[in-house]
Structures are given as C-alpha cells and as structure tokens.
PDB file of C-alpha atoms in Angstrom:
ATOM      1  CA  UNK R 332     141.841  30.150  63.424  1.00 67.00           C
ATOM      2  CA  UNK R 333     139.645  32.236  61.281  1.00 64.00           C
ATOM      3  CA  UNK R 334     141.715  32.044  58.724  1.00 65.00           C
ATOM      4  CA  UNK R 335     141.179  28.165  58.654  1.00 67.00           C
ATOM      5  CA  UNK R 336     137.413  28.187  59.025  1.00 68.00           C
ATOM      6  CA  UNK R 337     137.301  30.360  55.908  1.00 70.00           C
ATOM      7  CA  UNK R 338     139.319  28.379  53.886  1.00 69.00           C
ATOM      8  CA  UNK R 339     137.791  25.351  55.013  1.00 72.00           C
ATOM      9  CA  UNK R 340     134.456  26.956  53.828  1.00 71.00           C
ATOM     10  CA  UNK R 341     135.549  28.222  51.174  1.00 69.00           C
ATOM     11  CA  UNK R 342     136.987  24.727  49.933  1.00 70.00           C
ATOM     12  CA  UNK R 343     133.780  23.115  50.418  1.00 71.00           C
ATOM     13  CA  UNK R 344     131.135  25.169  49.011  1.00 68.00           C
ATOM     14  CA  UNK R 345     133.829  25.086  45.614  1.00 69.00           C
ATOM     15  CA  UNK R 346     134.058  20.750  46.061  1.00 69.00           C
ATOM     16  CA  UNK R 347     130.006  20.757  46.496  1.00 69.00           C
ATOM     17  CA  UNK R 348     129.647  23.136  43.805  1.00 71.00           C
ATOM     18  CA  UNK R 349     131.682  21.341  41.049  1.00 73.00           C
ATOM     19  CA  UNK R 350     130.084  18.079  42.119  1.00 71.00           C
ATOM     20  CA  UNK R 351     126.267  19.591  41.571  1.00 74.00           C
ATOM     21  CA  UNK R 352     127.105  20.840  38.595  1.00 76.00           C
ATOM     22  CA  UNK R 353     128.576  17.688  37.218  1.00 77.00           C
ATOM     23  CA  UNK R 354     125.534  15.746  38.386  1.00 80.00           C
ATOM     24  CA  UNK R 355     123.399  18.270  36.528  1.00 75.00           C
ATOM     25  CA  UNK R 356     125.635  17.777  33.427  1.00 79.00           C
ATOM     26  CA  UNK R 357     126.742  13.986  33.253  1.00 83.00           C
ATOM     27  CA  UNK R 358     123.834  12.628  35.989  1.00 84.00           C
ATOM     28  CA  UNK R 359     121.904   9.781  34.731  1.00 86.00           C
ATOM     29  CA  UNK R 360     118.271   9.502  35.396  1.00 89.00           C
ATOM     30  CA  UNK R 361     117.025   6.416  37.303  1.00 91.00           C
ATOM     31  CA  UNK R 362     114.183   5.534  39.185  1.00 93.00           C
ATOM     32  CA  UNK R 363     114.849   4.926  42.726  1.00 93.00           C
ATOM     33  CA  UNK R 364     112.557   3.648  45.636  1.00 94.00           C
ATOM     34  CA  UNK R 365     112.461   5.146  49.169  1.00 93.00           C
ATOM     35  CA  UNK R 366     113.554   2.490  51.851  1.00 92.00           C
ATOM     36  CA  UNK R 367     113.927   5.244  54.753  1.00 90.00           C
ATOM     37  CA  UNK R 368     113.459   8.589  55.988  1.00 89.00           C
ATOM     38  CA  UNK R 369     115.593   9.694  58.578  1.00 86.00           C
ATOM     39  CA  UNK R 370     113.981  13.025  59.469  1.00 82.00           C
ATOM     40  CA  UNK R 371     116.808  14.239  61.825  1.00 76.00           C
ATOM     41  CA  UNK R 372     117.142  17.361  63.758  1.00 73.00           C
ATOM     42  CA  UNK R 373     116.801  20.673  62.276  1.00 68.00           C
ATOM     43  CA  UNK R 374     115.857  19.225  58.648  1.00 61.00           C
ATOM     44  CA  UNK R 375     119.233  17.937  58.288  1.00 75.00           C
ATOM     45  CA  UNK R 376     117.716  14.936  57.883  1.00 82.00           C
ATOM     46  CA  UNK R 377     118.257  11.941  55.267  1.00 86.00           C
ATOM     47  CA  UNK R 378     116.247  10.056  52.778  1.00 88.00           C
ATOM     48  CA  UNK R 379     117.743   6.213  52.160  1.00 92.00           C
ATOM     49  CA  UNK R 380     116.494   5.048  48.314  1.00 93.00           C
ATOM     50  CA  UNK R 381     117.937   1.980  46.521  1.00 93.00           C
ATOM     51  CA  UNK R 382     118.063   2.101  42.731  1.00 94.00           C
ATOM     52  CA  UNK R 383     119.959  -0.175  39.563  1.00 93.00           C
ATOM     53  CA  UNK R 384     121.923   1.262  37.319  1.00 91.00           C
ATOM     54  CA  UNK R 385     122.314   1.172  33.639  1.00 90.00           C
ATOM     55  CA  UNK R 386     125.424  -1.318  34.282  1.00 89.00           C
ATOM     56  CA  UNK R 387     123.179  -3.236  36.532  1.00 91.00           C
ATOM     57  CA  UNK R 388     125.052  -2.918  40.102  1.00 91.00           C
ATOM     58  CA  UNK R 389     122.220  -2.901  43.129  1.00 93.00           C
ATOM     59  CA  UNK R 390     123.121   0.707  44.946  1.00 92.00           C
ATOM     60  CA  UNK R 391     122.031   1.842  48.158  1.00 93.00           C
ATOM     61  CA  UNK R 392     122.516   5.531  49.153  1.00 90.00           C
ATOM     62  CA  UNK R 393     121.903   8.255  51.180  1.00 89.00           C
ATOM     63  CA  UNK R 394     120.288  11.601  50.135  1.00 86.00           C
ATOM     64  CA  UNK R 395     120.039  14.600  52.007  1.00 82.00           C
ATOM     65  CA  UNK R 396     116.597  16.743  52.773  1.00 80.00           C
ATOM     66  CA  UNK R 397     118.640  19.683  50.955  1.00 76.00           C
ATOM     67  CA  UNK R 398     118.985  17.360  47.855  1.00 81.00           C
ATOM     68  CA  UNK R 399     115.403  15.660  47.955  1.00 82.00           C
ATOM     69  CA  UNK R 400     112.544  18.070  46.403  1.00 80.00           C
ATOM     70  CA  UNK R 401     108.899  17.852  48.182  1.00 81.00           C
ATOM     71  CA  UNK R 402     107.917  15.375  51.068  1.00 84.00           C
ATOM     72  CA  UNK R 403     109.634  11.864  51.464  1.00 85.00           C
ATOM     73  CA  UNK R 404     107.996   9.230  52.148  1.00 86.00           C
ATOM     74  CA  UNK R 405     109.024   5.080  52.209  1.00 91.00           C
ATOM     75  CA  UNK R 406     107.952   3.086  49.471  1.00 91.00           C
ATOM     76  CA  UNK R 407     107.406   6.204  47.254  1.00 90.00           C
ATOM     77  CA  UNK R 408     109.202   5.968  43.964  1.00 93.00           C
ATOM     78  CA  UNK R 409     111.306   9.010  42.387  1.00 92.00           C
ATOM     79  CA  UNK R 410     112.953  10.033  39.538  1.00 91.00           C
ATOM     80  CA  UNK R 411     116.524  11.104  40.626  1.00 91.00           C
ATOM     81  CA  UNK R 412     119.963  11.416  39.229  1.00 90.00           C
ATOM     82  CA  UNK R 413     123.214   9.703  40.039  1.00 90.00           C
ATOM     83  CA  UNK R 414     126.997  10.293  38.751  1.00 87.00           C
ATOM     84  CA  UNK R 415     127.956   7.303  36.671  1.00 87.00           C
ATOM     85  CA  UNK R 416     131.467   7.320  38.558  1.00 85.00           C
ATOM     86  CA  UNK R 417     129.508   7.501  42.175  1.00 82.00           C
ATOM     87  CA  UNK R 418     126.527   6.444  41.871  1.00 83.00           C
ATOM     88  CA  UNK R 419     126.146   5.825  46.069  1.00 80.00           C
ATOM     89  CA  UNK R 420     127.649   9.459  46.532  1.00 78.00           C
ATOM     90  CA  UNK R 421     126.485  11.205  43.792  1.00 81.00           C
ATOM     91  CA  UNK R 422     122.527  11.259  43.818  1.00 84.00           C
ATOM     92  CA  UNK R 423     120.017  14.167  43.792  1.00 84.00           C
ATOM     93  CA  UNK R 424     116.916  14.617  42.662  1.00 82.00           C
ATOM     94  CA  UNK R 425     116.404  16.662  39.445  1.00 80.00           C
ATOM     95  CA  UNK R 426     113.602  19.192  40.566  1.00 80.00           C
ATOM     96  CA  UNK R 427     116.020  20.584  43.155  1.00 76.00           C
ATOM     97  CA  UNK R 428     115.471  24.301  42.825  1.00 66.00           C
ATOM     98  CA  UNK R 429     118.124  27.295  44.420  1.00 55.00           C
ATOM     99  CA  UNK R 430     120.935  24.249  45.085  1.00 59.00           C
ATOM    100  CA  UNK R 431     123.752  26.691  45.269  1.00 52.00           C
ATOM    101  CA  UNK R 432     122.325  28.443  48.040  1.00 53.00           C
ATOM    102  CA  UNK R 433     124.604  26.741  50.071  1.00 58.00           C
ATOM    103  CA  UNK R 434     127.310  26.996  48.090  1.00 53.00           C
ATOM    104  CA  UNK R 435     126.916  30.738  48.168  1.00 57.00           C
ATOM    105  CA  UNK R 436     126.340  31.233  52.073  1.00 63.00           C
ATOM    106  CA  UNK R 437     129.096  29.016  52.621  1.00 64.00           C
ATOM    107  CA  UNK R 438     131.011  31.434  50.281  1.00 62.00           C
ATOM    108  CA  UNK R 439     129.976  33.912  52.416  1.00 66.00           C
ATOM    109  CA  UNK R 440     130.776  33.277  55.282  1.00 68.00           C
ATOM    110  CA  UNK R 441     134.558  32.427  54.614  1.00 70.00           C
ATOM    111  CA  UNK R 442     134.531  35.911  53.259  1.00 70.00           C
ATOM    112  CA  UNK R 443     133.361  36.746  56.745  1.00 72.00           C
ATOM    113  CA  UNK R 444     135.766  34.583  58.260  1.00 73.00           C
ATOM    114  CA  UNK R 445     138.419  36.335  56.412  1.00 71.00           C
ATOM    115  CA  UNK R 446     137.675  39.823  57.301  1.00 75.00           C
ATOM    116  CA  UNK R 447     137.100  39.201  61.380  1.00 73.00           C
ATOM    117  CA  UNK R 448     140.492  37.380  61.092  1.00 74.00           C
ATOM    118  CA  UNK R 449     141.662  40.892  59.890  1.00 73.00           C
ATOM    119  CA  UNK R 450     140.177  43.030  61.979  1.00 75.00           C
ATOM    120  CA  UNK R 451     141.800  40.244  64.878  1.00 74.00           C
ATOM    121  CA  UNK R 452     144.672  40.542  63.709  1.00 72.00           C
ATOM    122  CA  UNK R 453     144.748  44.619  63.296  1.00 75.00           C
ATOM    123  CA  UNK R 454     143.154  44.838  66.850  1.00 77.00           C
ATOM    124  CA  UNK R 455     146.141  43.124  68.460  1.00 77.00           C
ATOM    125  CA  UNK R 456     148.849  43.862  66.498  1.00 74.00           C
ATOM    126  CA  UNK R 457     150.897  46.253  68.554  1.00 74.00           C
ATOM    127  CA  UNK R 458     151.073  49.749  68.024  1.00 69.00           C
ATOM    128  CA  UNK R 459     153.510  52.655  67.647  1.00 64.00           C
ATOM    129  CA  UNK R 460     152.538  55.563  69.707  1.00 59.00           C
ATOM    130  CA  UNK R 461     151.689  58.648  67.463  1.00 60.00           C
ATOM    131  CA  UNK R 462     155.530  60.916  66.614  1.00 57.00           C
ATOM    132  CA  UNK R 463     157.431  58.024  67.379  1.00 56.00           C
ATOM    133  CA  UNK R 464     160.138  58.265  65.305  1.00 58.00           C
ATOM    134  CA  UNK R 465     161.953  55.197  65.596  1.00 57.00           C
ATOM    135  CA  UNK R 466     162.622  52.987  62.655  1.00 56.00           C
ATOM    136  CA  UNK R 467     160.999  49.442  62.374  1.00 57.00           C
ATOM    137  CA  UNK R 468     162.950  46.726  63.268  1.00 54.00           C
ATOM    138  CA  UNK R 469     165.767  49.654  64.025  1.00 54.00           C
ATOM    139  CA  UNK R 470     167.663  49.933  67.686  1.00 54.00           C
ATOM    140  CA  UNK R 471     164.836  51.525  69.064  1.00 54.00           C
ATOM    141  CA  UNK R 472     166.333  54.844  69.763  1.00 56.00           C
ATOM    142  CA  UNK R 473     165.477  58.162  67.974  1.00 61.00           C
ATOM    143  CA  UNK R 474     167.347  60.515  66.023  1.00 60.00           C
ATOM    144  CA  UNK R 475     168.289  63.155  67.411  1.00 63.00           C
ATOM    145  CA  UNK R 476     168.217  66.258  65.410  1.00 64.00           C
ATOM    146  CA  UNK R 477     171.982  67.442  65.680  1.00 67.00           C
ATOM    147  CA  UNK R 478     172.787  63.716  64.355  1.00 62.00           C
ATOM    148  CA  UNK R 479     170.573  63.956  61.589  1.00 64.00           C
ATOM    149  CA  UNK R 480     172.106  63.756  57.556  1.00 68.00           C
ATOM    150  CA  UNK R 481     170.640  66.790  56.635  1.00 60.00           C
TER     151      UNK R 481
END
C-alpha cells in the first residue's frame, strides 16, 4: 500500500511539475477578471477569473490559492498566464514565487513512502533463527556433519 501512495506521489509532483514549467515557458499573458473567491478550508481554496484569449474563445477557469500571488478579491483584474493548448486548465499567475515547493514535498514524501514500505516489509518478513543451517527453499532439514561433501 505504501508502495502505491509513493508512486502515486511521486507521479504527481513529476505531472504538476512539467506542467508549471511549461506554463512558465510557452504561457501567454492575459488579463483576466476575478468573478469568485472560494476561500475554502485550510487555504485550499479557489479563485474563479474569466479571461479572452488571443484566438478570441471566452474561458472560464479555476485557479488555486497555491497558484494566485497576494489577496483575491472579485472584480479585481490580474495579469496571469494560461497554456495556449489549456487555457481553462492551465492558468497561474506569473508572480508565483517557491511553486515547486509542492512538487518537492510531494517528492518527499513518496521517498518516505518508499522507505516505511521497506522497513514493513523487513519487519514482517519471516526470519531464520540464528545457526540455522538449512538451505532456502531446501527440504528443511540440516546437514548433518558425517553426510557432509567434505
């Protein structure tokens, strides 16, 4: 189960990663205003802008607090960036500072993942009792020493 978690971390924080860093790269800058601020619980919350783009589609998307720099508020206008191939999905606002952060704890912690599923998996693993001779996966019986190939 461990084992999952970390990889499932582990995928994510690479996915989020490659898409900030193509938003940084290819993101085109477009002025977008506030409609809503969904504050949340625990600052997860979401800010709801609406903004054209340079092919002149209407979008309407959803931003996170951890993509949104400063104080939201509705009707306040912003400078933000959106990818040109997801422009609802892709959106962040360029003064974001320490992004990866999550990308790093969520690193992290399917490192940690991985190493408590080891030291699971060593902890219940069964064990040979210390001068056992017998042979893995063998009959289970020791050598005796007049049998022995000497």
């Amino acid at each position: 189960m461990l084992v999952l978690a970390g990889a499932g971390f582990l995928v994510m924080s690479v996915d989020d990663f490659i898409h900030v860093r193509r938003l940084r790269g290819q993101g085109i800058e477009v002025t977008a205003l506030v409609h809503g601020v969904d504050h949340g619980s625990r600052g997860q919350g979401t800010v709801l802008v609406g903004f054209t783009t340079r092919k002149g589609e209407q979008i309407t998307a959803r931003i996170g607090f951890h993509r949104w720099s400063g104080e939201p508020s509705y009707g306040q206008t912003k400078t933000l960036i959106y990818d040109p191939d997801d422009p609802q999905g892709g959106v962040m606002d360029p003064k974001v500072r320490f992004e990866h952060v999550g990308h790093v704890l969520g690193c992290l912690a399917a490192i940690l993942s991985f190493m408590g599923s080891v030291v699971v998996w060593r902890r219940t693993r069964p064990r040979r009792a210390a001068g056992d001779r017998r042979r893995p996966g063998g009959s289970g019986d020791a050598v005796s020493p007049e049998h022995q190939i000497t």
